[in-house]
mmCIF file of C-alpha atoms in Angstrom:
data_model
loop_
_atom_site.group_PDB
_atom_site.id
_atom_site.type_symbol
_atom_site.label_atom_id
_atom_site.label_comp_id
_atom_site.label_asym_id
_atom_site.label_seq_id
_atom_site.Cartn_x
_atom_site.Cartn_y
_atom_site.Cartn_z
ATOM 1 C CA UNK A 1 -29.997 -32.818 -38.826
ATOM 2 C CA UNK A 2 -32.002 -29.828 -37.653
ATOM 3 C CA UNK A 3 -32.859 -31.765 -34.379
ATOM 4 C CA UNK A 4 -29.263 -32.141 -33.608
ATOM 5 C CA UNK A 5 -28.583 -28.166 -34.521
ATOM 6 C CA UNK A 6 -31.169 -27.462 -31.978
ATOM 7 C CA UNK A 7 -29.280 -29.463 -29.499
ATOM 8 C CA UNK A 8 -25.826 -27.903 -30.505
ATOM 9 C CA UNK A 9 -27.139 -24.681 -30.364
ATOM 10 C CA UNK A 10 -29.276 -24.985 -27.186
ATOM 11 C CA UNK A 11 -25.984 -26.784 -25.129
ATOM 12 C CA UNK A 12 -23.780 -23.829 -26.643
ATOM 13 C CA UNK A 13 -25.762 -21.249 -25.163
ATOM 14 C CA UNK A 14 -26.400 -23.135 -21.784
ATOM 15 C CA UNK A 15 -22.482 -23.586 -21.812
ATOM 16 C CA UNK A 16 -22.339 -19.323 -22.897
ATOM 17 C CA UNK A 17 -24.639 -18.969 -19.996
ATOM 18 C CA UNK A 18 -22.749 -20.830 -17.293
ATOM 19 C CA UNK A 19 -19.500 -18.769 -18.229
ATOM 20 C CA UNK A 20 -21.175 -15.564 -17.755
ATOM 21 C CA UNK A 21 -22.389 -16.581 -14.617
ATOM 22 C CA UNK A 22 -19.021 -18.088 -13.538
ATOM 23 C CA UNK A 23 -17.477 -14.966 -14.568
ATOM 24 C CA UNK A 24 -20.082 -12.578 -13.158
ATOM 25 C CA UNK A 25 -19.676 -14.490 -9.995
ATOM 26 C CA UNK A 26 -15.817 -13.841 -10.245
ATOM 27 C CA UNK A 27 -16.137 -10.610 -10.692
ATOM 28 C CA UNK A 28 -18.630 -10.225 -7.567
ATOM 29 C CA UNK A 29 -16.152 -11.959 -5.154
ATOM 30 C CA UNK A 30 -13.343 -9.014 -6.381
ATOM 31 C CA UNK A 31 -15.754 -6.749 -5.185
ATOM 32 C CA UNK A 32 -16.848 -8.185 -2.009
ATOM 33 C CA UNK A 33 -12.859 -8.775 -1.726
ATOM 34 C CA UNK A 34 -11.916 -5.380 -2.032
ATOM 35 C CA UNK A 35 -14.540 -3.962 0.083
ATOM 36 C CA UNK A 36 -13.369 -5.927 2.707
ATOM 37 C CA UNK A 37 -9.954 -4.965 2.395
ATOM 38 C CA UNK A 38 -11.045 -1.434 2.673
ATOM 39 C CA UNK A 39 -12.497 -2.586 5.680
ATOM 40 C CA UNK A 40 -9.776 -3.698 7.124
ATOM 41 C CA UNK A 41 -10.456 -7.169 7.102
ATOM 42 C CA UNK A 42 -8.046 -8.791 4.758
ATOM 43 C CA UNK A 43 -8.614 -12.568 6.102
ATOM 44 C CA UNK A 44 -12.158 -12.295 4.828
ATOM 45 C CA UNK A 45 -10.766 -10.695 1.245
ATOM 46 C CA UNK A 46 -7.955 -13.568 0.672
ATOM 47 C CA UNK A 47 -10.639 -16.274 1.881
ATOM 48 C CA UNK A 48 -13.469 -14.417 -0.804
ATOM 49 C CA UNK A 49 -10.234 -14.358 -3.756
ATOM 50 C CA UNK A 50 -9.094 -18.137 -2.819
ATOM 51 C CA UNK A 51 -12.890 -19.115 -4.045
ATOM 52 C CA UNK A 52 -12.593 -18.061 -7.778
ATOM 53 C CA UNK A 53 -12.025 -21.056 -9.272
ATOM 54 C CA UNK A 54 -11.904 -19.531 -13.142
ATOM 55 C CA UNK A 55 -8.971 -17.022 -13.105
ATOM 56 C CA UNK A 56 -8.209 -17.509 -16.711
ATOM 57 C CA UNK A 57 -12.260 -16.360 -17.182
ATOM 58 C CA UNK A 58 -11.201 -12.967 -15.991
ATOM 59 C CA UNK A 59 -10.660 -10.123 -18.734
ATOM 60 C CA UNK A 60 -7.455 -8.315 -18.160
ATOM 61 C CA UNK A 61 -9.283 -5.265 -16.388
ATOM 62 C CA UNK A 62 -10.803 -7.672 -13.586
ATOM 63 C CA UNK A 63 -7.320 -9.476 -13.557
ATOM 64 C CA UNK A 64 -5.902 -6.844 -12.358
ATOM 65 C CA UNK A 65 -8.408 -5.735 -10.031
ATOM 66 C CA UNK A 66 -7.954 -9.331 -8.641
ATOM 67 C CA UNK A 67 -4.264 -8.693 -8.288
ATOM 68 C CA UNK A 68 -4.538 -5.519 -6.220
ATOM 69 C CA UNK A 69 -6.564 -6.500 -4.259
ATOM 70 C CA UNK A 70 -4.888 -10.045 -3.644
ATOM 71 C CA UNK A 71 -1.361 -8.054 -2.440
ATOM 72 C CA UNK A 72 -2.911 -5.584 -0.683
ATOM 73 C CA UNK A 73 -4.481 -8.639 1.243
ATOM 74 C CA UNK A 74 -1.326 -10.192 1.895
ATOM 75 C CA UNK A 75 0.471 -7.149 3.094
ATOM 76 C CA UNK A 76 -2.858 -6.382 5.584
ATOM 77 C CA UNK A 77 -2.482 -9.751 6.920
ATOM 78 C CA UNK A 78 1.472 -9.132 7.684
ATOM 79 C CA UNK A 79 2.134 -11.563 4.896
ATOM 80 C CA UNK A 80 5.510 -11.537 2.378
ATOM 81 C CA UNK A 81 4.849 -9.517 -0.661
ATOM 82 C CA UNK A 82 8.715 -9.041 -1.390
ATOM 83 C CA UNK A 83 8.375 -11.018 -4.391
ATOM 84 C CA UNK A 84 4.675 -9.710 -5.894
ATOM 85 C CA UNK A 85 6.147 -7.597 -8.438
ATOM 86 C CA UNK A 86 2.715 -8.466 -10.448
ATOM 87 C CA UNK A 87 1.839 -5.350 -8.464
ATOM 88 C CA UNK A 88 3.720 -3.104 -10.406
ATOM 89 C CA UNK A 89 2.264 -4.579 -13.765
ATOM 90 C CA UNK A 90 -1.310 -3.675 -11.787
ATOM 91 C CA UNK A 91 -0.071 -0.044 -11.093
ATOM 92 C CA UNK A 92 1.364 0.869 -14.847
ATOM 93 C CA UNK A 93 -2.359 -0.968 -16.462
ATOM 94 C CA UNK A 94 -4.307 0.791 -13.824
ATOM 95 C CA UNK A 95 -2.155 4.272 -14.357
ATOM 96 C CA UNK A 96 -3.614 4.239 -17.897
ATOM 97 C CA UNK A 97 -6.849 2.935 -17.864
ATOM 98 C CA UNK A 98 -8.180 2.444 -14.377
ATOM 99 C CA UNK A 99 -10.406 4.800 -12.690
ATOM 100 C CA UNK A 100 -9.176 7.539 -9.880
ATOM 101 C CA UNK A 101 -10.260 4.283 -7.066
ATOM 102 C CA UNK A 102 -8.489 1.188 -9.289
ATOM 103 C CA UNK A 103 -5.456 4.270 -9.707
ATOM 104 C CA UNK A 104 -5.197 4.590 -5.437
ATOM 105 C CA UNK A 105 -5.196 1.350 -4.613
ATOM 106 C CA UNK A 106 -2.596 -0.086 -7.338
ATOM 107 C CA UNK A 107 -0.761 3.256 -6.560
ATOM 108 C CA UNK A 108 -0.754 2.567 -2.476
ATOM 109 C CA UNK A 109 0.235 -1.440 -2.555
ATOM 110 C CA UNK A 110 3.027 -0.454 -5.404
ATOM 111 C CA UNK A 111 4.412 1.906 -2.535
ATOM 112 C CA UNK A 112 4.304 -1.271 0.008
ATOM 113 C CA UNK A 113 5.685 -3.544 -2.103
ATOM 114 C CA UNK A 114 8.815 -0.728 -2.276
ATOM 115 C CA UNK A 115 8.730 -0.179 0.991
ATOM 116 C CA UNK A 116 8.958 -4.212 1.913
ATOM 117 C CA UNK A 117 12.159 -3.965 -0.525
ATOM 118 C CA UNK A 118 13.764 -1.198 1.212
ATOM 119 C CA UNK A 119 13.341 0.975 -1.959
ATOM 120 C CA UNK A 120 12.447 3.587 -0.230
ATOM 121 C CA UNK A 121 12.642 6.744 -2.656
ATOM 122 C CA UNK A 122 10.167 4.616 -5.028
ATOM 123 C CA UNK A 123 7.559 3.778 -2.027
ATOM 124 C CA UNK A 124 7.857 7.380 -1.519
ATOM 125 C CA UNK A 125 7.256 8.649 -4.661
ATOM 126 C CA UNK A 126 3.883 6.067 -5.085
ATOM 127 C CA UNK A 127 2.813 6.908 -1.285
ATOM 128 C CA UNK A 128 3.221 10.784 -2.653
ATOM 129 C CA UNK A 129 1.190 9.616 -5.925
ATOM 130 C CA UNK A 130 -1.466 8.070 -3.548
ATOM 131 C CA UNK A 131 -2.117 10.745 -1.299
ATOM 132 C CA UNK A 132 -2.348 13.483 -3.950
ATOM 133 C CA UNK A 133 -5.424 11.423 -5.798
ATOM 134 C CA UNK A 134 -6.997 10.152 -2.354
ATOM 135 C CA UNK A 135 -7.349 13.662 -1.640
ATOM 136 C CA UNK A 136 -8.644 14.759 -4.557
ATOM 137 C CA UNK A 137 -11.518 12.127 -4.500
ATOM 138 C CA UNK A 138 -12.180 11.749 -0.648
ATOM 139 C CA UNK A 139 -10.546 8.708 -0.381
ATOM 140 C CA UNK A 140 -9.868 9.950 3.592
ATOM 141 C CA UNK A 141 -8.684 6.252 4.487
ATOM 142 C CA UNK A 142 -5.878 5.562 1.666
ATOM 143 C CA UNK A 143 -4.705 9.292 1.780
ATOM 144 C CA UNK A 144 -4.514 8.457 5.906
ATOM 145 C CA UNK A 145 -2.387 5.474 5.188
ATOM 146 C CA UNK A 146 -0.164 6.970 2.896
ATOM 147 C CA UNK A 147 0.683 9.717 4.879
ATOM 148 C CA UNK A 148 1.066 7.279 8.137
ATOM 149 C CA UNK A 149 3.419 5.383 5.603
ATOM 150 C CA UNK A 150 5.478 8.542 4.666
ATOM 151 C CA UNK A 151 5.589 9.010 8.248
ATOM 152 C CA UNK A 152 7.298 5.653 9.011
ATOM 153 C CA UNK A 153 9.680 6.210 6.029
ATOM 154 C CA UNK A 154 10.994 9.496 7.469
ATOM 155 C CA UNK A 155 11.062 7.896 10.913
ATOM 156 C CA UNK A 156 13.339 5.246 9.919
ATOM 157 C CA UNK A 157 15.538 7.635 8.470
ATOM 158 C CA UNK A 158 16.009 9.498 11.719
ATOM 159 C CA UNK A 159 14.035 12.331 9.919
ATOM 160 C CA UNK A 160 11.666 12.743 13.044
ATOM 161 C CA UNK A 161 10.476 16.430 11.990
ATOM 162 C CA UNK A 162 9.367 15.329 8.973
ATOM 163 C CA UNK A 163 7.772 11.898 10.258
ATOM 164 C CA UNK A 164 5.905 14.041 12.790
ATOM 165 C CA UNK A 165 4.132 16.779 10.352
ATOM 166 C CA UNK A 166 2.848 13.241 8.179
ATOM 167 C CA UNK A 167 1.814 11.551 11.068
ATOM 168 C CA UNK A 168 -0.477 14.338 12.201
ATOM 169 C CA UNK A 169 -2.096 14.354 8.530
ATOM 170 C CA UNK A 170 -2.499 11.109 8.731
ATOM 171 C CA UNK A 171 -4.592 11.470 11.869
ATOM 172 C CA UNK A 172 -6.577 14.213 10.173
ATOM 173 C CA UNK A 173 -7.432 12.136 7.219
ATOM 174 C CA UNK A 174 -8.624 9.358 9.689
ATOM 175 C CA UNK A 175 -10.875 11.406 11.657
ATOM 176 C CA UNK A 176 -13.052 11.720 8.408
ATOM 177 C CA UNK A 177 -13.765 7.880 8.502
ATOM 178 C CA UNK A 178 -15.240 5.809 10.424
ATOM 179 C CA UNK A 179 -14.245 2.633 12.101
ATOM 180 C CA UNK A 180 -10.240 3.787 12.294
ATOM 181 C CA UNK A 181 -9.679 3.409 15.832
ATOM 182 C CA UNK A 182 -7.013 0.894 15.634
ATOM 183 C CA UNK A 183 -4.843 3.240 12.634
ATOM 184 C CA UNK A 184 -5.260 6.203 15.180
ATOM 185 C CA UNK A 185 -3.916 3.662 17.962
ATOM 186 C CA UNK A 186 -0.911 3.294 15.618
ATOM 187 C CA UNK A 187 -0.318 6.663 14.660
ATOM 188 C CA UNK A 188 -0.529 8.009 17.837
ATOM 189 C CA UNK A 189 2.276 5.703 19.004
ATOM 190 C CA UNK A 190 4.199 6.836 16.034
ATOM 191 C CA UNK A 191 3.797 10.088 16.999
ATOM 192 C CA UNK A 192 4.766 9.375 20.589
ATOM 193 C CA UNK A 193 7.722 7.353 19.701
ATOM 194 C CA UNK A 194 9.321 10.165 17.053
ATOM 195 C CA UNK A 195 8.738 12.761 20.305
ATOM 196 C CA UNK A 196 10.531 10.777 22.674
ATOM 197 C CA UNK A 197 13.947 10.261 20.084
ATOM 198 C CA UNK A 198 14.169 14.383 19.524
ATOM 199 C CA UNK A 199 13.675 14.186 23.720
ATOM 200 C CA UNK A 200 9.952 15.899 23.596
ATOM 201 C CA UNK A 201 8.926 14.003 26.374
ATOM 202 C CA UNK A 202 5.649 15.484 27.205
ATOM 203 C CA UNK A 203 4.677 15.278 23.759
ATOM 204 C CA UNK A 204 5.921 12.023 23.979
ATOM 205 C CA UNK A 205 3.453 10.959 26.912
ATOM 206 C CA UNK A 206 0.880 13.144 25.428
ATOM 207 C CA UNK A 207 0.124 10.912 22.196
ATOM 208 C CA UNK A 208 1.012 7.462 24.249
ATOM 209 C CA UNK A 209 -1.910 8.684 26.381
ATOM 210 C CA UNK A 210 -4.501 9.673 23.169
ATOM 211 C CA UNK A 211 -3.224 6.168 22.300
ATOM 212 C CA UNK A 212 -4.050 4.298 25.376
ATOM 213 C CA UNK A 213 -7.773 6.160 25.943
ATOM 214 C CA UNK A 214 -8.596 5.069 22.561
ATOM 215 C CA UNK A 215 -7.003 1.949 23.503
ATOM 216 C CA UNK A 216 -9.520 1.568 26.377
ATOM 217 C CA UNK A 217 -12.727 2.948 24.313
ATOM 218 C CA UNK A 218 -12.232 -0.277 22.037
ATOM 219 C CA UNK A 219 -11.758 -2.261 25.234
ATOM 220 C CA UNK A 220 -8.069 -3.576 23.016
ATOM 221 C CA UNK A 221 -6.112 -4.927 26.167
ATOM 222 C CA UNK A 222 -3.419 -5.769 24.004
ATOM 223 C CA UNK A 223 -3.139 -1.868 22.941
ATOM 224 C CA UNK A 224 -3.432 -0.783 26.431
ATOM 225 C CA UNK A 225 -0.449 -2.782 27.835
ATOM 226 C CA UNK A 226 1.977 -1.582 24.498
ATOM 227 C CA UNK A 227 0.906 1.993 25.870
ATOM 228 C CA UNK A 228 0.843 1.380 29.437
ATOM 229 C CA UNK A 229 5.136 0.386 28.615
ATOM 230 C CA UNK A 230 5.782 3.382 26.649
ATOM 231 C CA UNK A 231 4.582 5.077 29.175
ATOM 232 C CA UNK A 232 6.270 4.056 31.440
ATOM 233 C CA UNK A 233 9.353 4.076 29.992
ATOM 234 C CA UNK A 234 9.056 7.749 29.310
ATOM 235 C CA UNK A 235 8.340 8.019 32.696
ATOM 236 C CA UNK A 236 11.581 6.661 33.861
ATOM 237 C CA UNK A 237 13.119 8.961 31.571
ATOM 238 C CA UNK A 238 11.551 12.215 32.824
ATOM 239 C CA UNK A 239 12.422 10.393 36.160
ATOM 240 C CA UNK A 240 9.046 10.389 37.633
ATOM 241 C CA UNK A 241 9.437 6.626 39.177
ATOM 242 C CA UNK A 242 6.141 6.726 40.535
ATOM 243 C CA UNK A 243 4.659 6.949 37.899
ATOM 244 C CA UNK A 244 6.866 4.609 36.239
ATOM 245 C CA UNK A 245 6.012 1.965 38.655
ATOM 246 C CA UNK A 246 2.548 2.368 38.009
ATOM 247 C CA UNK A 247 2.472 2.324 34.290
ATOM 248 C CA UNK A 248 4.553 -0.979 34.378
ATOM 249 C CA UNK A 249 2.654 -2.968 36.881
ATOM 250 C CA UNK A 250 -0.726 -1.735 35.469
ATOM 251 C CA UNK A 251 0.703 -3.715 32.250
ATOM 252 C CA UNK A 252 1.491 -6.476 33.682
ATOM 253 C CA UNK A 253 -1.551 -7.245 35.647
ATOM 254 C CA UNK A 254 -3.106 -7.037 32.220
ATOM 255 C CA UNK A 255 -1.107 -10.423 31.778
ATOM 256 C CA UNK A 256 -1.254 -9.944 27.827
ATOM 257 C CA UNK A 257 2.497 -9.157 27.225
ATOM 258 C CA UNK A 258 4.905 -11.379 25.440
ATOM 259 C CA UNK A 259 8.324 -12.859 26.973
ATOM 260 C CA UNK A 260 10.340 -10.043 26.143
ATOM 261 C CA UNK A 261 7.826 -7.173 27.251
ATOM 262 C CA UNK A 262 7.469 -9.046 30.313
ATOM 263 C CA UNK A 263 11.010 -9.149 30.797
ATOM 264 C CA UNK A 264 11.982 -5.854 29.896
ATOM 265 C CA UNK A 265 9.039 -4.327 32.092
ATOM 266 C CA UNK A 266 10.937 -6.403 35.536
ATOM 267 C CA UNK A 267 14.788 -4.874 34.239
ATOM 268 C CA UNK A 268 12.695 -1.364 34.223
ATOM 269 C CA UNK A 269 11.565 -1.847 37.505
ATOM 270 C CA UNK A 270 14.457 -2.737 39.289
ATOM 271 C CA UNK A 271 16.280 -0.043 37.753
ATOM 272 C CA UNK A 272 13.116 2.122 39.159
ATOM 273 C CA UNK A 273 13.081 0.486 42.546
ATOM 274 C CA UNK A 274 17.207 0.763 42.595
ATOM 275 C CA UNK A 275 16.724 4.566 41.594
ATOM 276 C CA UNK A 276 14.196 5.186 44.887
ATOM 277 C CA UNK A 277 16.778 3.281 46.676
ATOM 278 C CA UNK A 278 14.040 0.755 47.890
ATOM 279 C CA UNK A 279 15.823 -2.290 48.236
ATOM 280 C CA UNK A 280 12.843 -3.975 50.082
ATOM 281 C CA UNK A 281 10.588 -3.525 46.915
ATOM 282 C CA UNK A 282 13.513 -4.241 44.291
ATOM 283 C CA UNK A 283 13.834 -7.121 45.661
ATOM 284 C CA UNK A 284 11.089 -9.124 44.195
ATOM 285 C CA UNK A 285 12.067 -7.879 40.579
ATOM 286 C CA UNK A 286 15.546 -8.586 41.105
ATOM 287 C CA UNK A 287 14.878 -12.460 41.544
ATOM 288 C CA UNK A 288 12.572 -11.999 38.993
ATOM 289 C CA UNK A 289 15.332 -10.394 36.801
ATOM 290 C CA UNK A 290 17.377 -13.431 37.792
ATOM 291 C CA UNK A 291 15.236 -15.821 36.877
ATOM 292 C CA UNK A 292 14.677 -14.725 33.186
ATOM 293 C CA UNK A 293 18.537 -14.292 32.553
ATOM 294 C CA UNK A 294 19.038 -17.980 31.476
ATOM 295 C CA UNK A 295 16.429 -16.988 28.364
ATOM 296 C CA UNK A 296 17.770 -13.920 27.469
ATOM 297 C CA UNK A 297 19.875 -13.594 24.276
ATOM 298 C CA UNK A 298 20.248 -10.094 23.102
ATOM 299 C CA UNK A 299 23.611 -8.789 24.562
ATOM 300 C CA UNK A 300 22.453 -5.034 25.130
ATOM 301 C CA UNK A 301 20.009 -6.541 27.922
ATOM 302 C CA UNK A 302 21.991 -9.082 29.409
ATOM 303 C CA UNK A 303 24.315 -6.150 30.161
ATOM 304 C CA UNK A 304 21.401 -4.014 31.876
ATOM 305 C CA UNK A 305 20.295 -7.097 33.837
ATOM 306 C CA UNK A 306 23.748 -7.190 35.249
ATOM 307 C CA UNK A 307 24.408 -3.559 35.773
ATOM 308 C CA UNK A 308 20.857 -3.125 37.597
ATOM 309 C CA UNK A 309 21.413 -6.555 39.888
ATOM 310 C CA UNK A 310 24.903 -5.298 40.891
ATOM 311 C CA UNK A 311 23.608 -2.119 41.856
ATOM 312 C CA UNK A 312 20.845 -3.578 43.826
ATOM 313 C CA UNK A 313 23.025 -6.510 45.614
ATOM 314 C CA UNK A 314 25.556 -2.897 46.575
ATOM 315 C CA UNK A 315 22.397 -1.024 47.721
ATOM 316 C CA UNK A 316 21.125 -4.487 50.009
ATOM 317 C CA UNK A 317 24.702 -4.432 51.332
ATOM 318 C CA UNK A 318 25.546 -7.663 49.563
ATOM 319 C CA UNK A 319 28.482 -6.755 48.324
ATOM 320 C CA UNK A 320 30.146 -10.270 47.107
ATOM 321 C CA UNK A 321 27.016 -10.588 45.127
ATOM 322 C CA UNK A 322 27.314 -7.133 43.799
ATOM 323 C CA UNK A 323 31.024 -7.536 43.075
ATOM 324 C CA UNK A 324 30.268 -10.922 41.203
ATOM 325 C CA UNK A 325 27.396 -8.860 38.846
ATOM 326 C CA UNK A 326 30.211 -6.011 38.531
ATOM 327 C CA UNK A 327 32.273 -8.676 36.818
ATOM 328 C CA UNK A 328 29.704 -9.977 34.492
ATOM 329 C CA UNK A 329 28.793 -6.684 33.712
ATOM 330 C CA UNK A 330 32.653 -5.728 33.093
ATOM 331 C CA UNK A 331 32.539 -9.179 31.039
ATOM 332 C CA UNK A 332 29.653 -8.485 29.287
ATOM 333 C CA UNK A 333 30.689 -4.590 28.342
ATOM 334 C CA UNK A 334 34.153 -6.724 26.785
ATOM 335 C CA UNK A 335 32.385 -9.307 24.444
ATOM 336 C CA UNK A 336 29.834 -6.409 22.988
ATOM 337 C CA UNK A 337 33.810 -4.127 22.467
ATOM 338 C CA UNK A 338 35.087 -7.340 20.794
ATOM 339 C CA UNK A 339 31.337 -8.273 18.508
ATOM 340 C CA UNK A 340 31.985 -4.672 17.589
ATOM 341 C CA UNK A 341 35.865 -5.112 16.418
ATOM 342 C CA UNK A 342 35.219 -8.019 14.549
ATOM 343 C CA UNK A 343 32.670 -6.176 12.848
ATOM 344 C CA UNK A 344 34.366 -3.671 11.690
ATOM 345 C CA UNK A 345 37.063 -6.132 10.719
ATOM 346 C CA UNK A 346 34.847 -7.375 8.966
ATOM 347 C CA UNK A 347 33.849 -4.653 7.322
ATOM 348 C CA UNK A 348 37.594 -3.831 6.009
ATOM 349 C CA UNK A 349 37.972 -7.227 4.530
ATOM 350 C CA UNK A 350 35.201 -6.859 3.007
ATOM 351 C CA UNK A 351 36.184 -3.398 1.655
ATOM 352 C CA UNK A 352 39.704 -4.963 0.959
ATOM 353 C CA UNK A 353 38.498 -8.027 -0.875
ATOM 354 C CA UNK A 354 36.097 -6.205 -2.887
ATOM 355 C CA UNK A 355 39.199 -3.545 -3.808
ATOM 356 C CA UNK A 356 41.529 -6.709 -5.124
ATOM 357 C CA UNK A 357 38.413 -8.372 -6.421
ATOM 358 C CA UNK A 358 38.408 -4.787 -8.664
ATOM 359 C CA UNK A 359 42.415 -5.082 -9.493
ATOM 360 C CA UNK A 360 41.874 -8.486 -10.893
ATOM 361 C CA UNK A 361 39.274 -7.723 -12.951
ATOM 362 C CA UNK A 362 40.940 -4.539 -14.287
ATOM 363 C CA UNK A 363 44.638 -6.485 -14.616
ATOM 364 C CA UNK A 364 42.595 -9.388 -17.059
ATOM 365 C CA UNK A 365 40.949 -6.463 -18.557
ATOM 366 C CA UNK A 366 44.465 -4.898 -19.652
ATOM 367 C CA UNK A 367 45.860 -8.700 -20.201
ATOM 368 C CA UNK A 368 43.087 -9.128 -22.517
ATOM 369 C CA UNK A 369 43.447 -5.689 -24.610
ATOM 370 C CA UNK A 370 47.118 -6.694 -24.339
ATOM 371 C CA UNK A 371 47.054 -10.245 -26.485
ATOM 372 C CA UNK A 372 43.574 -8.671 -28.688
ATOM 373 C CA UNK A 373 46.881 -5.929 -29.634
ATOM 374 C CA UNK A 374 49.626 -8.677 -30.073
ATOM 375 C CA UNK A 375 47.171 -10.837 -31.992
ATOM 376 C CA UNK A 376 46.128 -7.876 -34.314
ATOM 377 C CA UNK A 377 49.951 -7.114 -34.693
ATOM 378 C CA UNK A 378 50.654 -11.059 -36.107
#
């Protein structure tokens, strides 16, 4: 009897023993997870979370640690968080008993999880949340990517005043940390893209420039060619085609563009080329042009590939060829009048359908108080 205590109570506490290890171990991998997130390197976090094979070990404080950190991951790695609202469980537990670090980061991936859902006000309000207690505990890198957020938020909503001002606190909160180069890459092209809509051109080229020499310092090609386009197509703008032409083909010998870029960057150049009235060098981008038009789909740039080869077939002295572009263009110009009608007709049936839709309801309504009176009268 006492022998087989022994053995109970020795295999009890080897099996206590294991737990705590298992757990302990759990609990180490949340950590190593998170501070690679905060690294930026949420492939290695999801990879470190995806080996805890004991979730149900976890008290509810590490839980939620696990499920910060776990979203956040996702959203780094340009993954679907639409449907995590377990973050917003994490925020409220950590918004009453986490520290001002557990509070951030369940305050900054609530805001993305908003933002993802187009609930704008709400990311707001969290992004606003996040930058006030980053700053108050030197958190430089979440109060830099809040205010980059807020930034975005405003941009999309043509706000490009107020984008600017958070942008540029954004790139003052990540000049305090190290190892931000691509954020400031980002932000700078934010910045450079909210210039150029209020027509600030040279402030415009200004940050697209910052962007691009930071760009080069981390030897990122594929940053260098997104900045070598805007670039040039601020360029074109400002109508400096030299400089446009130089900005587009130093892109493309970088031979990292996509499809589109690529394509885009040939319609910009034989608009540049038709503008210096240089039919010998528009030439080659207007076969090019030709070329890509069986693969391109979005209306808007079929139209400008027409326009800009009519042009240059009237400028070569070709002008059947230019007349035939003319009419394409003329046809084009037609179907994007009529998409746009039958949008809007859309649009009214809707608005009509929904407006009987409400008639209906509020005729049964009265029907129904109608016979609930006759039967109360009988």
């Amino acid at each position: 009897m006492k022998i087989t205590l022994i053995k109970y109570l020795f295999c009890l506490f080897i099996g206590t023993s294991l737990f705590s290890c298992q757990k302990d171990k759990s609990q180490e991998l949340i950590r190593e997870a998170q501070n690679s997130l905060m690294m930026g390197q949420p492939d290695v976090a999801l990879n470190l979370l995806a080996s805890i094979q004991n979730l149900e070990s976890l008290d509810e404080y590490n839980y939620m640690k696990y499920v910060v950190t776990h979203i956040g991951a996702k959203y780094e790695a340009k993954e679907d968080i639409k449907a995590d609202t377990l973050i917003l469980k994490a925020q409220k537990y950590f918004s009453e008993k986490g520290n001002a670090h557990d509070q951030i980061l369940a305050n900054l991936y609530a805001a993305q999880f908003y933002s993802m859902n187009d609930d704008y006000p709400k990311a707001l309000e969290y992004y606003m949340y996040t930058t006030y207690q980053a700053d108050k505990s030197n958190n430089h890198l979440a109060a830099g990517t809040s205010f980059n957020n807020i930034g975005y938020i405003y941009y999309d909503q043509d706000l490009f005043d107020k984008a600017i001002i958070n942008y540029r606190k954004a790139l003052i909160y990540y000049d305090k940390v190290k190892n931000t180069d691509h954020k400031k890459i980002k932000t700078c092209t934010n910045l450079g893209q909210s210039f150029e809509e209020i027509n600030q051109l040279d402030s415009a080229c200004f940050y697209y420039n910052k962007a691009l020499d930071k760009a080069i310092e981390i030897n990122n090609e594929a940053y260098q060619s997104f900045s070598l386009q805007n670039l040039g197509v601020v360029s074109y703008t400002m109508g400096e085609y030299d400089k446009t032409v130089k900005y587009f083909q130093s892109a493309l010998a970088m031979d990292v563009t996509n499809n589109i870029q690529t394509r885009q960057m040939y319609l910009f150049l034989l608009n540049t080329y038709n503008k210096k009235q240089d039919s010998d060098s528009a030439k080659r981008y207007a076969n090019l042009v030709i070329k890509n038009l069986p693969e391109v789909t979005f209306i808007y740039t079929i139209k400008g590939m027409y326009t800009a080869l009519s042009e240059y077939y009237k400028q070569s002295g070709d002008f059947q060829q230019a007349l035939q572009y003319n009419d394409l263009e003329k046809k084009t110009i037609e179907q994007i009048e009529k998409e746009k009608k039958v949008s809007k007709l859309l649009a009214i049936d809707k608005e009509i359908y929904v407006a009987k839709k409400d008639e209906e309801i509020n005729q049964l309504l009265k029907y129904k108080q109608y016979t609930r009176y006759i039967e109360e009268l009988f």
